[in-house]
Amino acid sequence: MPKDCADLPPVEELLTAAVTALGGVERPGQVKMAQAVRDAIESEEHLAVQAGTGTGKSLAYLVPAIRHAAESGDAVVVSTATIALQRQLVDRDLPRLADALEGLLPHRPEFAILKGRRNYLCRHKMAAGMPDDEDDQLFDPREVSATGRMVQRIQEWANDTETGDRDEIVPGVSDQAWRQFSVTARECLGAQRCPSGAECFAELARERAGAADVVVTNHALLAIDAMEDFAVLPEHDVVVVDEAHELVDRVTSVVTGELSESTVNLAARRAGRLIEQGVADRLQEAGEDLRALLAVAPPGRVDTLPQSLGMTLALVRDAAFACITALGPRNKDKDDPENAGLRKAAFTALDEVHDTAQRMLDAFGPAAGRDGAGDDAEDTGDPEDARDSAASRGGGGADARSEEVHRAEVVWLEEGRGRVPPTLRVAPLSVGGMLRDKLFGDRTVVLTSATLALGGSFDSLSRQWGLRSGEWTGLDVGSPFDHPRRGILYVATHLPQPGRDGLPEAYVDEIAELIEAAGGRTLGLFSSMRAAKAATEALRERLDVPLLCQGDDSTSQLVKQFAGDPATCLFGTLSLWQGVDVPGPSLTLVIIDRIPFPRPDDPLASARQRHVAATGGNGFMAVAATHAALLLAQGAGRLLRSMDDRGVVAVLDPRLATARYSGFLLNSLPPFWRTTDPAKVRDALRRLTAGS
């Protein structure tokens, strides 16, 4: 064992020891990535690394990260987008790696997982028996009864748990039940003021993280830590962002505000327990006015502020402020923990309502904005052509373009579904500035994924991250897979261009012929749930193979069934594009029905596209094509998951070969052998099926 940090072995030696101990094979791309991560940490320069499936990228960043932690004494934060990767790191990769490196470092590497406070049981809320925030009138008796049974299970589990982590409860519980036992970071009294602070599960998890060399968290918590005034993660100077292609979307979700009858009523109920009822009633009445207005408003992006909406938002804001004022000083009752908890919860809900209403009003600035009519791409034809025509429509000329340049946020209305009321949302047009200032500003960040170089370049994503030229380095270490020999990319150029009227009959025929040639073994990735269900219904009558559709059961159970029977097919939408890992003969064919552009009525994507165009850029390529390239690459990446895998990625949308933007999309995909000949593809699938 080294006597001090000066004797630490080089990264290459540590990586070799780790790969050998884990029974793996060291690959050139893995070594190259580990060296690049080491160099980035030493030079304090940001690094983006594309590492294809099978590279072993987890070890390639964990080894230099652990070495840096041992040398500096500071933790390294590893952020992921999915729970699956968090569990892989904490349950498998890190324990084995710690064992492998224990004799080569000054101490055995320590690691911890840290989640948002809402994921941990709050002992104080449970002991104090705080009133339930839920409005029982929203739920039918069966749901209330089911929630009661979940509450009972949580109470029984709480007596035995050592971590208070919600994920320990199997089967899981609903958000409604869990909210009765948890608080957000803003609702928390703080360890010093809380009677249960000394045994707080969230604080204990943070203490464990503070003593670790590697802290595993998620993109949402990483964003909260970077952007809030209070620290969530332990002190760190290096961050590794795995699944970095999802960073912008996850951060956007964190900073998106929402306002609805439910959020206003929650704040009014919390305030009503502590202040004069008449003041709280004003806020509830404002919430009722908001409900009535949103119930008749058309869903979608709000480009101009109608007078009625502006007045209602101002009414909600002012009523929330009146409640905040009536509550008095924020540190009042600091010696009465139960009352302090109720006050903190009320302030949190009221602040959110007040600040979100003000933020929505501010989004429109001093001018009302343009009407925006006809600005979106049609779902028929080529979205780039729609973009070109939109540039010359309904914008009010230079004044509208100028306003679009300065507008920082977009507001939109989502229609209600079931008991979920219509909801107004507000989000930034770009999170690049936030990331640049808050995340990249005073730490070294390594961003990695199997999909970062879109169109052969990192520029599309680096702009979204807010990184400027000279501040970062990009590296593609390739993939161990021989893509041209192991896979075929088939584009069905003989098919009609997809339209807005559902799945064309010719597409259904093509899917049936491909599946028959493959003998099942097919993952169908569709751009909408409607298309996935339509294909499933049509083909179950025509094909003699089991056909599963997302929604038939839990996604994890469907994937398990699919992987267990090579004859089975699985159809679905977005989560399957990125969340399926099925090596072996059960997956020989990936079918993609169409290029996954954002929906033309997607309010945030369309607003971002328009904003880029207004600032002189190519909005279609920066937003729509980049979105499509990421998903296409992720979807195509489902095919080869092990060194023995072979198969076909079939894209039914002919635009992938014929449109002006096709080169950008094709250069974002793995370098499969390409063809547009359906007969060659069917023959290849039959040979693969016969040989398996």
XYZ file of C-alpha atoms in Angstrom:
692
model
C 0.000 0.000 0.000
C 1.387 3.444 -0.821
C 2.571 5.435 2.149
C 1.214 8.720 0.851
C -0.563 10.188 -2.116
C 2.695 10.909 -3.937
C 3.076 7.145 -4.383
C -0.262 6.672 -6.128
C -0.034 4.374 -9.159
C -0.783 5.944 -12.548
C -4.262 5.692 -14.006
C -3.167 3.084 -16.554
C -1.944 0.732 -13.817
C -5.092 1.177 -11.757
C -7.291 0.556 -14.799
C -5.409 -2.631 -15.681
C -5.787 -3.888 -12.104
C -9.506 -3.101 -12.117
C -10.217 -4.748 -15.479
C -8.215 -7.840 -14.486
C -9.957 -8.175 -11.122
C -13.369 -7.814 -12.737
C -12.551 -10.467 -15.351
C -12.905 -8.080 -18.262
C -10.849 -7.215 -21.305
C -9.076 -3.875 -21.532
C -10.050 -2.045 -24.705
C -8.152 0.751 -26.495
C -11.151 3.102 -26.296
C -11.424 2.520 -22.559
C -7.731 3.309 -21.986
C -7.949 6.395 -24.185
C -10.990 7.660 -22.297
C -9.403 7.057 -18.868
C -6.330 9.004 -19.911
C -8.467 11.851 -21.264
C -10.463 12.038 -18.015
C -7.221 12.136 -16.029
C -5.846 14.914 -18.258
C -9.068 16.931 -17.965
C -8.989 16.717 -14.165
C -5.330 17.720 -14.012
C -5.738 20.622 -16.468
C -9.139 21.661 -15.040
C -10.615 21.662 -18.535
C -14.100 20.399 -19.333
C -14.279 17.216 -21.423
C -16.999 15.640 -23.572
C -16.428 11.953 -24.384
C -18.515 9.821 -26.704
C -17.971 6.177 -25.808
C -20.007 3.553 -27.615
C -21.748 0.624 -25.949
C -19.210 -1.991 -24.874
C -16.366 0.494 -24.335
C -16.457 0.104 -20.570
C -16.903 3.808 -19.972
C -17.958 3.422 -16.327
C -14.517 2.091 -15.375
C -12.894 4.594 -17.709
C -14.176 7.518 -15.650
C -14.434 5.866 -12.225
C -10.748 4.883 -12.043
C -9.313 8.397 -12.643
C -12.110 9.853 -10.475
C -11.220 7.615 -7.529
C -7.525 8.334 -7.979
C -8.246 12.087 -7.901
C -10.372 11.689 -4.762
C -7.566 9.774 -3.050
C -5.034 12.384 -4.079
C -7.052 15.528 -3.315
C -9.237 14.384 -0.440
C -12.284 15.808 -2.233
C -15.253 13.774 -3.390
C -16.038 13.285 -7.063
C -19.733 13.501 -7.996
C -21.067 11.115 -10.630
C -24.469 12.135 -11.998
C -26.738 9.852 -14.014
C -30.099 10.312 -15.696
C -31.619 6.952 -14.845
C -32.204 4.904 -11.716
C -30.976 1.821 -13.613
C -27.489 3.268 -14.072
C -27.380 4.521 -10.476
C -28.120 1.007 -9.252
C -25.567 -0.507 -11.634
C -22.886 1.834 -10.288
C -23.726 1.458 -6.589
C -24.737 -2.198 -6.499
C -22.245 -3.653 -8.976
C -19.500 -1.471 -10.467
C -18.327 0.483 -7.416
C -18.230 -2.390 -4.875
C -16.189 -4.542 -7.260
C -13.940 -1.639 -8.172
C -13.346 -0.791 -4.508
C -12.273 -4.384 -3.874
C -9.955 -4.324 -6.889
C -8.193 -1.072 -5.907
C -8.094 -1.487 -2.137
C -4.458 -2.579 -1.983
C -3.239 0.043 -4.439
C -4.609 3.176 -2.755
C -4.107 4.731 0.706
C -7.559 3.466 1.730
C -10.358 1.380 0.325
C -12.431 3.640 -1.945
C -15.716 4.678 -0.324
C -18.862 5.485 -2.240
C -22.399 6.635 -1.495
C -25.647 7.380 -3.281
C -27.456 10.638 -2.593
C -31.009 11.427 -3.668
C -33.308 14.380 -3.270
C -34.727 14.956 0.213
C -38.198 13.995 -0.945
C -36.953 10.415 -1.449
C -36.306 9.965 2.295
C -38.784 9.423 5.118
C -39.132 12.534 7.300
C -39.167 11.404 10.943
C -40.495 14.759 12.146
C -43.442 14.791 9.737
C -44.293 11.236 10.716
C -44.029 11.896 14.462
C -45.829 15.248 14.372
C -48.769 13.864 12.431
C -48.959 16.951 10.212
C -52.257 17.386 8.351
C -52.517 15.675 4.998
C -52.221 18.108 2.102
C -54.346 16.024 -0.225
C -57.902 16.991 -1.068
C -59.852 13.752 -0.546
C -62.639 15.020 -2.764
C -60.330 14.496 -5.736
C -60.204 10.743 -5.122
C -62.849 8.056 -5.315
C -63.361 5.703 -2.318
C -61.384 2.876 -3.901
C -58.329 5.094 -4.350
C -58.636 6.452 -0.811
C -58.758 2.890 0.503
C -55.732 1.839 -1.583
C -53.819 4.867 -0.343
C -54.727 3.962 3.240
C -53.233 0.511 2.788
C -50.053 2.036 1.371
C -49.844 4.443 4.309
C -50.083 1.485 6.673
C -47.276 -0.308 4.824
C -45.083 2.797 5.063
C -45.711 3.042 8.799
C -44.767 -0.607 9.309
C -41.651 -0.244 7.137
C -40.628 2.915 8.993
C -40.104 0.918 12.195
C -37.397 -1.222 10.587
C -35.699 0.842 7.884
C -32.113 1.970 8.382
C -31.973 4.338 5.406
C -35.514 5.741 5.074
C -35.082 5.429 1.296
C -38.420 5.153 -0.506
C -36.935 2.722 -3.042
C -36.663 0.100 -0.284
C -40.459 -0.301 -0.232
C -41.438 -3.208 -2.493
C -43.923 -3.097 -4.053
C -43.736 0.663 -4.352
C -46.213 3.195 -3.018
C -48.010 6.064 -4.718
C -46.823 9.666 -4.605
C -50.027 10.548 -2.757
C -49.226 8.127 0.075
C -45.525 8.990 0.217
C -46.137 12.753 0.414
C -47.640 12.227 3.883
C -44.215 11.138 5.148
C -41.769 13.317 3.209
C -40.805 16.938 2.684
C -38.972 18.831 -0.031
C -35.698 20.593 0.632
C -37.521 23.930 0.881
C -40.085 22.541 3.343
C -37.431 21.065 5.631
C -36.884 22.851 8.947
C -33.169 22.082 8.849
C -31.212 19.710 11.056
C -30.513 22.389 13.683
C -34.168 23.332 14.245
C -35.843 19.973 13.700
C -36.449 17.780 16.783
C -35.535 14.763 14.635
C -32.535 16.436 13.038
C -29.997 14.188 14.769
C -31.581 11.070 13.258
C -32.813 12.552 9.962
C -32.467 10.005 7.165
C -31.685 12.668 4.549
C -28.994 14.227 6.752
C -27.500 10.810 7.509
C -27.333 10.083 3.784
C -25.613 13.426 3.242
C -23.119 12.627 6.025
C -22.288 9.319 4.352
C -21.838 11.140 1.071
C -19.533 13.659 2.743
C -17.170 10.868 3.748
C -17.182 9.158 0.355
C -14.707 9.314 -2.500
C -17.464 8.940 -5.095
C -20.995 10.293 -4.646
C -23.576 8.977 -7.105
C -26.562 11.228 -7.722
C -28.921 12.222 -10.531
C -29.090 15.119 -12.969
C -32.027 16.715 -11.161
C -30.246 16.845 -7.808
C -27.073 18.023 -9.510
C -29.040 20.918 -10.996
C -30.674 21.753 -7.667
C -27.282 21.763 -5.936
C -25.823 24.042 -8.590
C -28.699 26.502 -8.800
C -30.127 26.815 -5.292
C -28.718 28.947 -2.507
C -28.350 25.939 -0.201
C -25.824 23.121 -0.742
C -27.201 19.639 -1.338
C -24.085 17.737 -2.379
C -20.825 17.584 -0.393
C -17.902 19.794 -1.407
C -16.509 18.670 -4.769
C -14.371 20.025 -7.579
C -14.986 17.342 -10.238
C -18.307 16.176 -11.711
C -18.801 13.300 -14.127
C -22.090 13.550 -16.013
C -22.968 10.136 -17.431
C -25.916 9.906 -19.842
C -25.009 13.515 -20.614
C -27.295 13.593 -23.652
C -30.186 13.941 -21.174
C -28.677 16.736 -19.075
C -30.488 19.645 -20.741
C -33.921 18.010 -20.539
C -33.471 17.023 -16.882
C -32.271 20.486 -15.886
C -35.136 22.072 -17.816
C -37.598 19.927 -15.842
C -36.078 21.128 -12.566
C -36.458 24.802 -13.450
C -39.930 24.529 -15.008
C -42.628 26.214 -12.934
C -46.304 25.273 -12.906
C -49.519 26.882 -11.786
C -52.934 25.285 -11.555
C -56.022 25.175 -9.391
C -54.336 22.380 -7.393
C -51.132 24.277 -6.594
C -53.083 27.400 -5.598
C -55.530 25.439 -3.425
C -52.675 23.598 -1.702
C -51.099 26.924 -0.743
C -54.470 28.281 0.416
C -55.143 25.215 2.583
C -51.726 25.369 4.206
C -52.070 29.087 4.861
C -55.630 28.720 6.121
C -54.442 26.675 9.112
C -52.287 29.550 10.323
C -53.820 32.890 9.315
C -57.172 34.634 9.236
C -59.444 32.532 7.050
C -60.641 35.492 5.019
C -57.118 36.161 3.728
C -56.648 32.511 2.734
C -60.089 32.511 1.096
C -58.949 35.291 -1.245
C -56.233 32.985 -2.552
C -58.663 30.099 -2.935
C -61.043 32.344 -4.856
C -58.182 33.410 -7.121
C -57.493 29.714 -7.722
C -61.129 29.209 -8.710
C -60.860 32.111 -11.160
C -57.734 30.494 -12.613
C -59.528 27.155 -12.945
C -62.454 28.726 -14.797
C -60.131 30.591 -17.163
C -57.889 27.622 -17.953
C -60.876 25.297 -18.456
C -61.943 27.196 -21.589
C -58.504 28.255 -22.857
C -56.942 26.338 -25.780
C -53.929 24.218 -24.806
C -50.538 25.077 -26.259
C -48.001 27.857 -26.259
C -49.095 31.273 -25.018
C -47.390 33.851 -27.224
C -49.362 36.885 -26.165
C -50.765 37.591 -22.722
C -54.565 37.890 -22.898
C -55.874 40.601 -20.607
C -58.000 38.096 -18.689
C -55.012 35.829 -18.044
C -52.797 38.731 -17.047
C -55.386 39.963 -14.549
C -55.911 36.465 -13.121
C -52.175 35.827 -12.722
C -51.811 39.173 -10.968
C -54.757 38.288 -8.716
C -53.159 34.959 -7.773
C -49.795 36.620 -7.157
C -51.244 39.370 -4.962
C -53.430 36.972 -2.965
C -50.419 34.732 -2.313
C -48.405 37.756 -1.191
C -51.190 38.777 1.180
C -51.031 35.326 2.776
C -47.238 35.537 3.054
C -47.559 38.909 4.775
C -50.233 37.588 7.144
C -47.934 34.742 8.205
C -45.478 37.271 9.609
C -41.731 36.787 10.133
C -40.375 33.539 8.709
C -38.460 32.612 11.863
C -41.482 33.046 14.115
C -42.236 30.026 16.345
C -38.709 28.714 15.843
C -38.934 27.160 19.317
C -42.198 25.380 18.470
C -41.118 22.673 15.968
C -44.605 21.459 15.100
C -45.912 24.926 14.330
C -42.623 25.819 12.636
C -43.053 22.846 10.330
C -46.547 23.948 9.354
C -45.330 27.493 8.726
C -42.401 26.335 6.621
C -44.721 24.176 4.504
C -47.097 27.118 4.051
C -44.314 29.532 3.087
C -42.959 27.009 0.570
C -46.300 26.569 -1.189
C -47.104 30.293 -1.131
C -43.661 31.283 -2.411
C -44.015 28.842 -5.281
C -47.421 30.217 -6.288
C -46.351 33.852 -5.932
C -43.020 33.453 -7.720
C -44.421 31.337 -10.551
C -47.249 33.783 -11.240
C -44.752 36.653 -11.294
C -42.405 34.656 -13.510
C -45.203 34.043 -16.009
C -46.055 37.714 -16.125
C -42.375 38.609 -16.561
C -42.068 36.155 -19.460
C -44.065 38.523 -21.650
C -41.983 41.580 -20.816
C -43.183 45.123 -21.381
C -44.689 44.172 -24.742
C -47.435 41.611 -25.144
C -45.509 39.613 -27.766
C -46.620 38.507 -31.162
C -49.619 36.377 -31.963
C -47.482 33.485 -33.235
C -50.225 32.145 -35.474
C -49.004 29.576 -37.951
C -45.524 29.348 -36.474
C -45.342 25.593 -36.023
C -44.220 22.985 -38.536
C -47.001 20.925 -40.028
C -46.992 17.241 -39.162
C -47.392 16.488 -42.837
C -44.468 16.866 -45.173
C -41.027 18.045 -44.301
C -40.614 19.968 -41.021
C -37.706 21.886 -42.510
C -39.942 23.176 -45.284
C -42.475 24.211 -42.641
C -39.683 26.002 -40.821
C -38.762 27.943 -43.939
C -42.333 29.072 -44.519
C -42.855 29.870 -40.832
C -40.018 32.360 -40.988
C -42.090 34.515 -43.298
C -45.419 34.224 -41.482
C -47.271 36.107 -38.781
C -44.484 37.727 -36.854
C -44.862 41.454 -37.065
C -41.514 41.964 -38.793
C -38.424 43.330 -37.062
C -40.226 44.274 -33.835
C -41.453 40.710 -33.301
C -38.043 39.258 -34.109
C -36.431 41.668 -31.665
C -38.845 40.645 -28.927
C -38.177 36.984 -29.696
C -34.453 37.595 -29.241
C -34.963 39.106 -25.770
C -37.649 36.754 -24.507
C -36.085 34.410 -21.961
C -38.954 32.070 -21.122
C -41.968 30.431 -22.692
C -45.405 29.884 -21.143
C -47.813 27.168 -22.227
C -51.030 25.506 -21.139
C -51.350 21.739 -20.783
C -54.876 20.425 -20.977
C -56.263 18.519 -18.026
C -56.491 14.743 -18.000
C -58.787 12.852 -15.662
C -58.558 14.496 -12.261
C -55.417 16.442 -13.204
C -56.569 20.016 -13.917
C -55.335 22.192 -16.785
C -51.878 23.502 -15.857
C -49.906 26.546 -16.907
C -46.153 25.972 -17.200
C -43.197 28.269 -17.673
C -39.677 27.237 -18.663
C -36.513 28.918 -19.932
C -35.862 28.925 -23.651
C -32.313 27.859 -22.865
C -30.569 26.450 -19.810
C -27.103 26.920 -21.317
C -26.462 30.146 -19.414
C -27.502 28.544 -16.119
C -25.276 25.530 -16.721
C -22.350 27.711 -17.725
C -22.582 29.893 -14.620
C -23.714 27.377 -12.026
C -22.366 23.981 -13.059
C -19.304 24.610 -15.190
C -18.167 27.795 -13.479
C -15.995 26.576 -10.586
C -15.510 22.846 -11.151
C -14.211 20.465 -13.800
C -16.973 18.614 -15.627
C -16.627 15.430 -17.676
C -19.668 14.709 -19.853
C -20.041 11.260 -21.396
C -22.560 9.139 -23.251
C -22.760 6.731 -26.145
C -24.472 9.561 -28.053
C -22.904 13.023 -28.013
C -21.376 13.649 -31.455
C -24.413 14.554 -33.544
C -23.793 14.887 -37.244
C -20.200 13.954 -36.454
C -19.673 16.937 -34.129
C -20.092 17.797 -30.451
C -21.096 21.366 -31.320
C -24.887 20.861 -31.139
C -24.820 19.670 -27.540
C -21.981 21.921 -26.387
C -24.084 24.947 -27.378
C -27.011 23.599 -25.370
C -24.685 23.127 -22.378
C -23.491 26.731 -22.655
C -19.845 25.783 -23.312
C -17.780 28.112 -25.471
C -14.957 27.309 -27.830
C -11.659 26.875 -26.016
C -13.301 25.918 -22.719
C -13.701 22.236 -23.455
C -12.337 19.298 -25.429
C -14.333 16.710 -27.349
C -13.245 13.106 -27.829
C -14.886 10.155 -29.583
C -13.223 6.919 -28.460
C -15.363 4.839 -30.805
C -16.905 1.463 -30.102
C -15.512 -2.072 -29.874
C -18.312 -3.238 -32.185
C -17.583 -3.760 -35.889
C -20.757 -1.978 -36.962
C -20.463 -2.505 -40.757
C -20.049 -6.261 -40.256
C -22.495 -6.729 -37.400
C -25.403 -4.525 -38.424
C -27.409 -3.196 -41.346
C -29.126 0.183 -41.529
C -32.109 -0.154 -43.844
C -34.057 2.911 -44.979
C -37.347 2.079 -46.704
C -37.189 4.701 -49.452
C -39.999 2.990 -51.411
C -42.531 3.842 -48.705
C -44.585 7.067 -48.718
C -43.543 9.922 -46.485
C -45.303 9.660 -43.095
C -48.280 11.920 -42.602
C -50.457 13.076 -39.748
C -53.232 10.510 -40.263
C -51.802 7.662 -38.244
C -49.711 4.733 -39.413
C -50.005 4.224 -43.213
C -51.133 0.771 -44.349
C -47.929 0.401 -46.359
C -45.955 0.761 -43.125
C -47.979 -2.001 -41.470
C -47.300 -4.292 -44.450
C -43.585 -3.500 -44.310
C -43.402 -4.193 -40.560
C -45.201 -7.520 -41.030
C -42.777 -8.637 -43.751
C -39.728 -7.678 -41.685
C -40.983 -9.446 -38.554
C -41.817 -12.593 -40.520
C -38.291 -12.613 -41.957
C -36.796 -12.107 -38.498
C -38.965 -14.770 -36.862
C -40.109 -12.281 -34.213
C -37.087 -10.899 -32.292
C -38.222 -7.330 -32.972
C -38.196 -4.126 -30.952
C -40.575 -1.628 -32.545
C -39.853 1.998 -31.635
C -42.676 4.354 -32.494
C -42.886 8.134 -32.352
C -46.283 8.038 -30.639
C -48.255 5.677 -28.444
C -51.105 5.883 -30.920
C -48.890 4.481 -33.692
C -47.512 1.734 -31.426
C -51.028 0.601 -30.455
C -52.298 0.798 -34.034
C -49.434 -1.382 -35.252
C -49.983 -3.845 -32.414
C -53.706 -4.216 -33.095
C -53.214 -4.614 -36.843
C -50.360 -7.123 -36.601
C -51.684 -9.345 -33.821
C -54.220 -10.600 -36.342
C -51.636 -11.174 -39.072
C -48.544 -12.551 -37.318
C -48.018 -15.878 -35.634
C -45.623 -14.512 -32.989
C -46.250 -13.057 -29.506
C -46.587 -9.289 -29.736
C -46.344 -7.107 -26.623
C -47.190 -3.412 -26.467
C -46.078 -0.859 -23.926
C -48.916 -0.360 -21.454
C -49.936 -4.021 -21.412
C -47.875 -4.394 -18.225
C -45.067 -2.548 -16.459
C -42.271 -1.688 -18.854
C -39.722 -3.695 -16.869
C -41.938 -6.778 -16.964
C -42.536 -6.420 -20.708
C -38.807 -6.115 -21.387
C -38.206 -9.223 -19.256
C -40.788 -11.183 -21.277
C -39.316 -9.902 -24.528
C -35.785 -10.883 -23.554
C -36.875 -14.337 -22.377
C -38.524 -15.477 -25.623
C -36.741 -14.931 -28.970
C -40.002 -15.215 -30.897
C -41.568 -12.268 -29.039
C -41.871 -8.708 -30.361
C -42.190 -5.580 -28.239
C -43.675 -2.289 -29.474
C -43.534 0.980 -27.602
C -42.498 4.592 -27.477
C -40.060 6.975 -25.784
C -38.842 5.021 -22.737
C -38.035 2.035 -24.958
C -35.895 4.183 -27.274
C -33.384 4.645 -24.470
C -34.161 2.110 -21.765
C -33.880 -1.352 -23.326
C -30.740 -3.468 -22.938
C -31.373 -6.909 -24.447
C -28.216 -8.627 -25.706
C -28.437 -11.917 -27.552
C -30.810 -13.491 -30.092
C -34.012 -12.020 -28.632
C -33.306 -8.733 -30.401
C -32.313 -9.025 -34.057
C -34.437 -6.281 -35.578
C -35.096 -2.701 -34.469
C -37.890 -0.963 -36.391
C -38.249 2.829 -36.211
C -41.470 4.076 -37.754
C -40.437 7.673 -38.442
C -37.799 10.292 -37.724
C -38.586 11.355 -34.132
C -38.865 15.101 -34.572
C -40.537 16.952 -31.700
C -44.274 17.241 -32.087
C -45.118 20.403 -34.022
C -47.356 21.460 -31.127
C -44.617 20.897 -28.518
C -44.641 24.358 -26.910
C -41.094 24.382 -25.573
C -39.396 22.875 -28.628
C -41.286 25.136 -31.041
C -40.503 28.224 -28.957
C -36.814 27.306 -28.753
C -36.729 26.711 -32.499
C -38.312 30.081 -33.176
C -35.942 31.797 -30.730
C -32.850 30.371 -32.448
C -34.184 31.524 -35.817
C -34.844 35.014 -34.429
C -31.222 35.263 -33.270
C -29.919 34.400 -36.737
C -29.424 30.656 -36.330
C -30.996 27.643 -37.985
C -33.796 26.817 -35.582
C -34.751 23.583 -37.285
C -31.230 22.132 -37.161
C -30.455 23.444 -33.655
C -33.638 22.094 -32.062
C -35.743 19.710 -34.142
C -32.952 17.935 -36.028
C -30.769 17.722 -32.906
C -33.659 16.205 -30.935
C -34.311 13.698 -33.716
C -30.626 12.803 -34.096
C -30.289 12.048 -30.386
C -33.314 9.768 -30.319
C -32.393 8.036 -33.585
C -28.908 7.295 -32.286
C -30.297 6.051 -28.981
C -32.863 3.890 -30.754
C -30.343 2.410 -33.184
C -28.076 1.740 -30.213
C -30.558 -0.856 -28.908
C -29.393 -3.328 -31.588
C -25.804 -4.201 -30.637
C -25.450 -4.731 -26.894
C -22.793 -7.475 -26.845
C -19.889 -8.535 -29.044
C -21.898 -11.434 -30.533
C -24.974 -9.435 -31.501
C -25.985 -8.992 -35.143
C -29.059 -7.564 -36.811
C -30.897 -4.821 -38.659
C -32.072 -1.311 -37.843
C -34.985 -0.575 -40.179
C -36.151 3.035 -40.519
C -39.427 3.222 -42.397
C -39.297 6.988 -42.927
C -37.784 7.639 -46.405
C -36.733 11.158 -45.409
C -33.715 9.662 -43.624
C -32.230 9.053 -47.098
C -33.839 11.799 -49.173
C -34.248 15.001 -47.133
C -31.756 17.864 -47.065
C -31.004 17.191 -43.424
C -30.507 13.436 -43.896
C -26.716 13.726 -43.880
C -26.761 15.222 -40.379
C -29.021 12.463 -39.091
C -27.114 9.638 -40.802
C -23.792 10.931 -39.461
C -25.278 10.758 -35.961
C -25.891 7.006 -36.275
C -23.446 4.130 -35.795
C -21.607 3.250 -39.053
C -23.766 0.279 -40.039
C -23.716 -1.081 -43.574
C -26.496 0.767 -45.384
C -29.082 -0.331 -47.906
C -32.472 0.705 -49.262
C -33.236 -2.713 -50.799
C -36.030 -4.502 -48.885
C -35.270 -7.875 -50.474
C -31.654 -7.807 -49.282
C -32.764 -6.963 -45.753
C -35.360 -9.739 -45.579
C -32.822 -12.247 -46.888
C -30.282 -11.113 -44.279
C -32.848 -11.484 -41.492
C -33.779 -14.989 -42.634
C -30.107 -16.011 -42.611
C -29.644 -14.581 -39.121
C -32.748 -16.394 -37.869
C -31.670 -19.689 -39.419
C -28.199 -19.404 -37.912
C -29.298 -18.595 -34.362
